[in-house]
Amino acid sequence: MTQKKVAVILSGCGVYDGAEIHETVITLLRLDQRGAKVQCFAPNIAQHHVINHLTGEEMPESRNVLVESARIARGDIKDISEANVEDFDALIVPGGFGAAKNLSDFAFKGTECAVQPDVLALAEAFAEAGKPIGLMCISPAIAAKIYGPGVVCTIGKDADTAAAVSKMGGEHHECDVSEIVEDKARKLVSTPAYMLANSISEAASGINKMVDRVLELTQQE
């Protein structure tokens, strides 16, 4: 079997204003354990805001999404504008509020949200190429923006977020933290992760299944 190449989009560093670190590390670990070659990407833009993760309060400073994401990727990360769908077999987007604040503005505009243009262009390219995508935590909230009406996904069991997904045209399926929801027609796999998880091992139970399934789907023509 040829080594699979997976693009991972990060949204900063830290659950409240960037990529969820546990979700990202679990994803990267599982991909490595399964022999995949990974390249991380992030948009080279200013974060929406910076949150003090000790107090939960906003800090009077500005940070860059790509620079902050580089912390998790150990510096091995590229500007998402350089990403080419032809170089990869699959795409995965960890959650964290950065997915709803930096990769999109879902946290602020809800059903009227827009996805950051470079992120949307890359995700749409994977969708159009029929290549699998994995979304977790809050990131499935933008699934309908990528795929259009009828896309099947999960954010777990949060009623308000599920209602927003449905209003945007998605078909939301409730899901336990250790399970995945697959849109077979679109090769989209989603899992709740920290939308439901109470521990890192609970988050990993679903994320590992999602990563495994995404990699399986890369072998289907």
Protein backbone atom coordinates (compact mmCIF):
# COMPACT_ATOMS: atom_id res chain seq x y z
CA MET A 1 0.00 0.00 0.00
CA THR A 2 1.36 3.39 -0.95
CA GLN A 3 1.86 5.89 1.84
CA LYS A 4 -1.16 8.14 2.17
CA LYS A 5 -0.67 11.91 2.33
CA VAL A 6 -3.00 13.89 4.57
CA ALA A 7 -3.42 17.65 4.90
CA VAL A 8 -4.41 18.93 8.35
CA ILE A 9 -5.78 22.46 8.76
CA LEU A 10 -5.04 24.17 12.07
CA SER A 11 -6.68 27.34 13.41
CA GLY A 12 -4.24 28.56 16.06
CA CYS A 13 -3.09 27.09 19.36
CA GLY A 14 -5.53 26.62 22.22
CA VAL A 15 -9.16 25.60 22.61
CA TYR A 16 -10.67 29.05 23.22
CA ASP A 17 -9.10 30.96 20.32
CA GLY A 18 -7.39 28.37 18.11
CA ALA A 19 -7.09 24.66 17.38
CA GLU A 20 -7.93 22.29 20.23
CA ILE A 21 -4.49 20.99 21.18
CA HIS A 22 -5.55 17.53 22.40
CA GLU A 23 -7.67 16.94 19.29
CA THR A 24 -4.84 18.04 17.04
CA VAL A 25 -2.19 15.93 18.75
CA ILE A 26 -4.44 12.85 18.84
CA THR A 27 -5.09 13.32 15.11
CA LEU A 28 -1.40 13.73 14.28
CA LEU A 29 -0.44 10.77 16.47
CA ARG A 30 -3.02 8.47 14.92
CA LEU A 31 -2.06 9.48 11.39
CA ASP A 32 1.59 8.76 12.21
CA GLN A 33 0.73 5.42 13.82
CA ARG A 34 -1.12 4.45 10.65
CA GLY A 35 1.85 5.35 8.46
CA ALA A 36 0.40 8.45 6.82
CA LYS A 37 2.52 11.39 5.76
CA VAL A 38 1.11 14.63 7.16
CA GLN A 39 1.43 18.28 6.22
CA CYS A 40 -0.14 20.89 8.45
CA PHE A 41 -1.54 24.12 7.03
CA ALA A 42 -3.08 27.27 8.49
CA PRO A 43 -4.32 30.58 7.08
CA ASN A 44 -1.78 33.41 7.37
CA ILE A 45 -4.24 35.81 9.02
CA ALA A 46 -4.75 37.54 12.34
CA GLN A 47 -6.65 35.59 15.00
CA HIS A 48 -10.10 36.94 15.74
CA HIS A 49 -8.89 37.60 19.29
CA VAL A 50 -6.57 36.18 21.96
CA ILE A 51 -7.97 34.47 25.05
CA ASN A 52 -6.14 34.00 28.35
CA HIS A 53 -6.65 30.26 28.84
CA LEU A 54 -6.15 30.58 32.61
CA THR A 55 -8.92 33.13 33.17
CA GLY A 56 -11.02 32.85 30.00
CA GLU A 57 -10.72 36.61 29.49
CA GLU A 58 -9.76 38.36 26.28
CA MET A 59 -6.22 39.73 26.13
CA PRO A 60 -5.25 43.10 24.58
CA GLU A 61 -2.94 41.68 21.92
CA SER A 62 -2.93 40.30 18.39
CA ARG A 63 -1.60 36.95 17.18
CA ASN A 64 -1.27 35.29 13.79
CA VAL A 65 -3.10 32.01 13.10
CA LEU A 66 -0.23 30.50 11.09
CA VAL A 67 2.41 31.51 13.65
CA GLU A 68 0.37 30.16 16.56
CA SER A 69 -0.47 26.93 14.72
CA ALA A 70 3.25 26.40 14.17
CA ARG A 71 3.55 25.82 17.93
CA ILE A 72 1.56 22.59 17.66
CA ALA A 73 3.15 21.55 14.36
CA ARG A 74 6.67 22.05 15.77
CA GLY A 75 7.31 24.59 13.03
CA ASP A 76 6.50 22.17 10.21
CA ILE A 77 3.54 24.05 8.74
CA LYS A 78 2.71 25.96 5.57
CA ASP A 79 0.44 28.81 4.55
CA ILE A 80 -2.83 27.25 3.42
CA SER A 81 -2.68 29.34 0.24
CA GLU A 82 0.19 27.03 -0.84
CA ALA A 83 -1.87 23.84 -0.41
CA ASN A 84 -2.74 21.85 -3.54
CA VAL A 85 -5.41 19.17 -3.42
CA GLU A 86 -3.51 17.10 -5.98
CA ASP A 87 -0.70 16.54 -3.46
CA PHE A 88 -2.94 14.82 -0.90
CA ASP A 89 -5.28 11.87 -0.42
CA ALA A 90 -7.38 13.31 2.42
CA LEU A 91 -8.05 16.38 4.57
CA ILE A 92 -8.69 16.61 8.32
CA VAL A 93 -9.74 19.66 10.36
CA PRO A 94 -9.46 19.49 14.18
CA GLY A 95 -11.86 21.52 16.27
CA GLY A 96 -11.43 24.15 18.93
CA PHE A 97 -13.01 27.60 18.84
CA GLY A 98 -10.44 28.59 16.20
CA ALA A 99 -12.46 26.57 13.69
CA ALA A 100 -15.46 28.78 14.47
CA LYS A 101 -13.53 32.04 14.99
CA ASN A 102 -10.57 31.94 12.57
CA LEU A 103 -11.37 29.33 9.90
CA SER A 104 -14.92 30.69 9.82
CA ASP A 105 -17.05 33.17 11.74
CA PHE A 106 -19.61 30.61 12.88
CA ALA A 107 -19.04 31.55 16.54
CA PHE A 108 -20.30 35.06 15.83
CA LYS A 109 -22.68 34.80 12.88
CA GLY A 110 -24.09 31.31 13.28
CA THR A 111 -26.12 30.26 10.27
CA GLU A 112 -25.07 33.42 8.40
CA CYS A 113 -21.40 32.47 8.74
CA ALA A 114 -18.75 32.47 6.02
CA VAL A 115 -15.67 30.25 5.76
CA GLN A 116 -12.24 31.86 5.38
CA PRO A 117 -11.66 31.95 1.58
CA ASP A 118 -8.44 29.88 1.43
CA VAL A 119 -9.90 27.27 3.79
CA LEU A 120 -13.11 27.05 1.78
CA ALA A 121 -11.27 26.80 -1.53
CA LEU A 122 -9.13 23.91 -0.31
CA ALA A 123 -11.98 22.04 1.35
CA GLU A 124 -14.19 22.45 -1.73
CA ALA A 125 -11.36 21.14 -3.90
CA PHE A 126 -11.16 17.95 -1.79
CA ALA A 127 -14.95 17.58 -1.95
CA GLU A 128 -15.04 18.05 -5.72
CA ALA A 129 -12.17 15.58 -6.18
CA GLY A 130 -14.09 12.97 -4.18
CA LYS A 131 -11.30 12.79 -1.60
CA PRO A 132 -12.26 12.05 2.02
CA ILE A 133 -12.50 14.77 4.66
CA GLY A 134 -12.54 14.33 8.44
CA LEU A 135 -14.15 16.97 10.67
CA MET A 136 -14.41 16.91 14.47
CA CYS A 137 -15.80 18.87 17.39
CA ILE A 138 -17.19 22.18 16.09
CA SER A 139 -15.62 22.00 12.62
CA PRO A 140 -18.54 20.00 11.12
CA ALA A 141 -20.60 23.18 11.60
CA ILE A 142 -19.10 24.39 8.29
CA ALA A 143 -19.82 21.12 6.41
CA ALA A 144 -22.82 22.58 4.59
CA LYS A 145 -20.68 25.52 3.43
CA ILE A 146 -18.25 23.02 1.88
CA TYR A 147 -20.64 20.44 0.45
CA GLY A 148 -23.96 22.22 0.14
CA PRO A 149 -27.41 21.06 1.30
CA GLY A 150 -27.99 17.49 2.44
CA VAL A 151 -24.53 16.79 3.82
CA VAL A 152 -24.62 14.34 6.74
CA CYS A 153 -22.51 15.17 9.80
CA THR A 154 -22.42 15.34 13.60
CA ILE A 155 -21.34 17.77 16.30
CA GLY A 156 -22.52 15.32 18.96
CA LYS A 157 -25.71 16.21 20.83
CA ASP A 158 -25.70 19.98 21.41
CA ALA A 159 -29.21 21.02 20.39
CA ASP A 160 -28.45 24.64 19.45
CA THR A 161 -25.45 23.81 17.29
CA ALA A 162 -27.27 20.90 15.67
CA ALA A 163 -30.17 23.23 14.86
CA ALA A 164 -27.76 25.67 13.23
CA VAL A 165 -26.25 22.86 11.15
CA SER A 166 -29.74 21.88 10.00
CA LYS A 167 -30.72 25.47 9.19
CA MET A 168 -27.63 25.79 6.98
CA GLY A 169 -28.78 22.74 5.03
CA GLY A 170 -26.87 19.97 6.79
CA GLU A 171 -28.43 16.73 8.00
CA HIS A 172 -27.35 16.36 11.61
CA HIS A 173 -27.09 12.92 13.23
CA GLU A 174 -26.65 12.65 17.00
CA CYS A 175 -23.53 10.73 17.94
CA ASP A 176 -21.76 9.46 21.04
CA VAL A 177 -18.23 10.64 21.73
CA SER A 178 -16.72 7.26 20.82
CA GLU A 179 -18.49 6.99 17.48
CA ILE A 180 -18.34 8.53 13.99
CA VAL A 181 -20.93 9.64 11.45
CA GLU A 182 -20.15 9.04 7.79
CA ASP A 183 -21.68 10.64 4.74
CA LYS A 184 -20.93 7.78 2.38
CA ALA A 185 -21.81 9.67 -0.80
CA ARG A 186 -19.50 12.55 0.05
CA LYS A 187 -16.76 10.65 1.93
CA LEU A 188 -17.14 12.97 4.91
CA VAL A 189 -16.44 11.51 8.37
CA SER A 190 -17.22 13.46 11.56
CA THR A 191 -16.98 12.83 15.31
CA PRO A 192 -17.95 14.92 18.38
CA ALA A 193 -14.57 14.91 20.20
CA TYR A 194 -14.58 17.67 22.83
CA MET A 195 -18.14 18.71 22.01
CA LEU A 196 -18.88 15.73 24.29
CA ALA A 197 -15.60 14.37 25.65
CA ASN A 198 -14.87 14.67 29.36
CA SER A 199 -11.32 13.39 29.03
CA ILE A 200 -8.53 13.10 26.49
CA SER A 201 -9.07 9.34 26.18
CA GLU A 202 -12.78 9.88 25.45
CA ALA A 203 -11.85 12.37 22.73
CA ALA A 204 -9.33 9.90 21.31
CA SER A 205 -11.89 7.08 21.13
CA GLY A 206 -13.83 8.83 18.38
CA ILE A 207 -10.95 10.68 16.74
CA ASN A 208 -8.98 7.45 16.23
CA LYS A 209 -12.01 5.86 14.54
CA MET A 210 -12.45 8.92 12.35
CA VAL A 211 -8.80 8.95 11.27
CA ASP A 212 -8.88 5.22 10.58
CA ARG A 213 -12.03 5.56 8.47
CA VAL A 214 -10.69 8.54 6.52
CA LEU A 215 -7.59 6.51 5.65
CA GLU A 216 -9.74 3.53 4.62
CA LEU A 217 -11.75 5.77 2.32
CA THR A 218 -8.57 6.92 0.53
CA GLN A 219 -8.30 3.36 -0.81
CA GLN A 220 -11.78 3.40 -2.37
CA GLU A 221 -12.08 4.49 -5.97
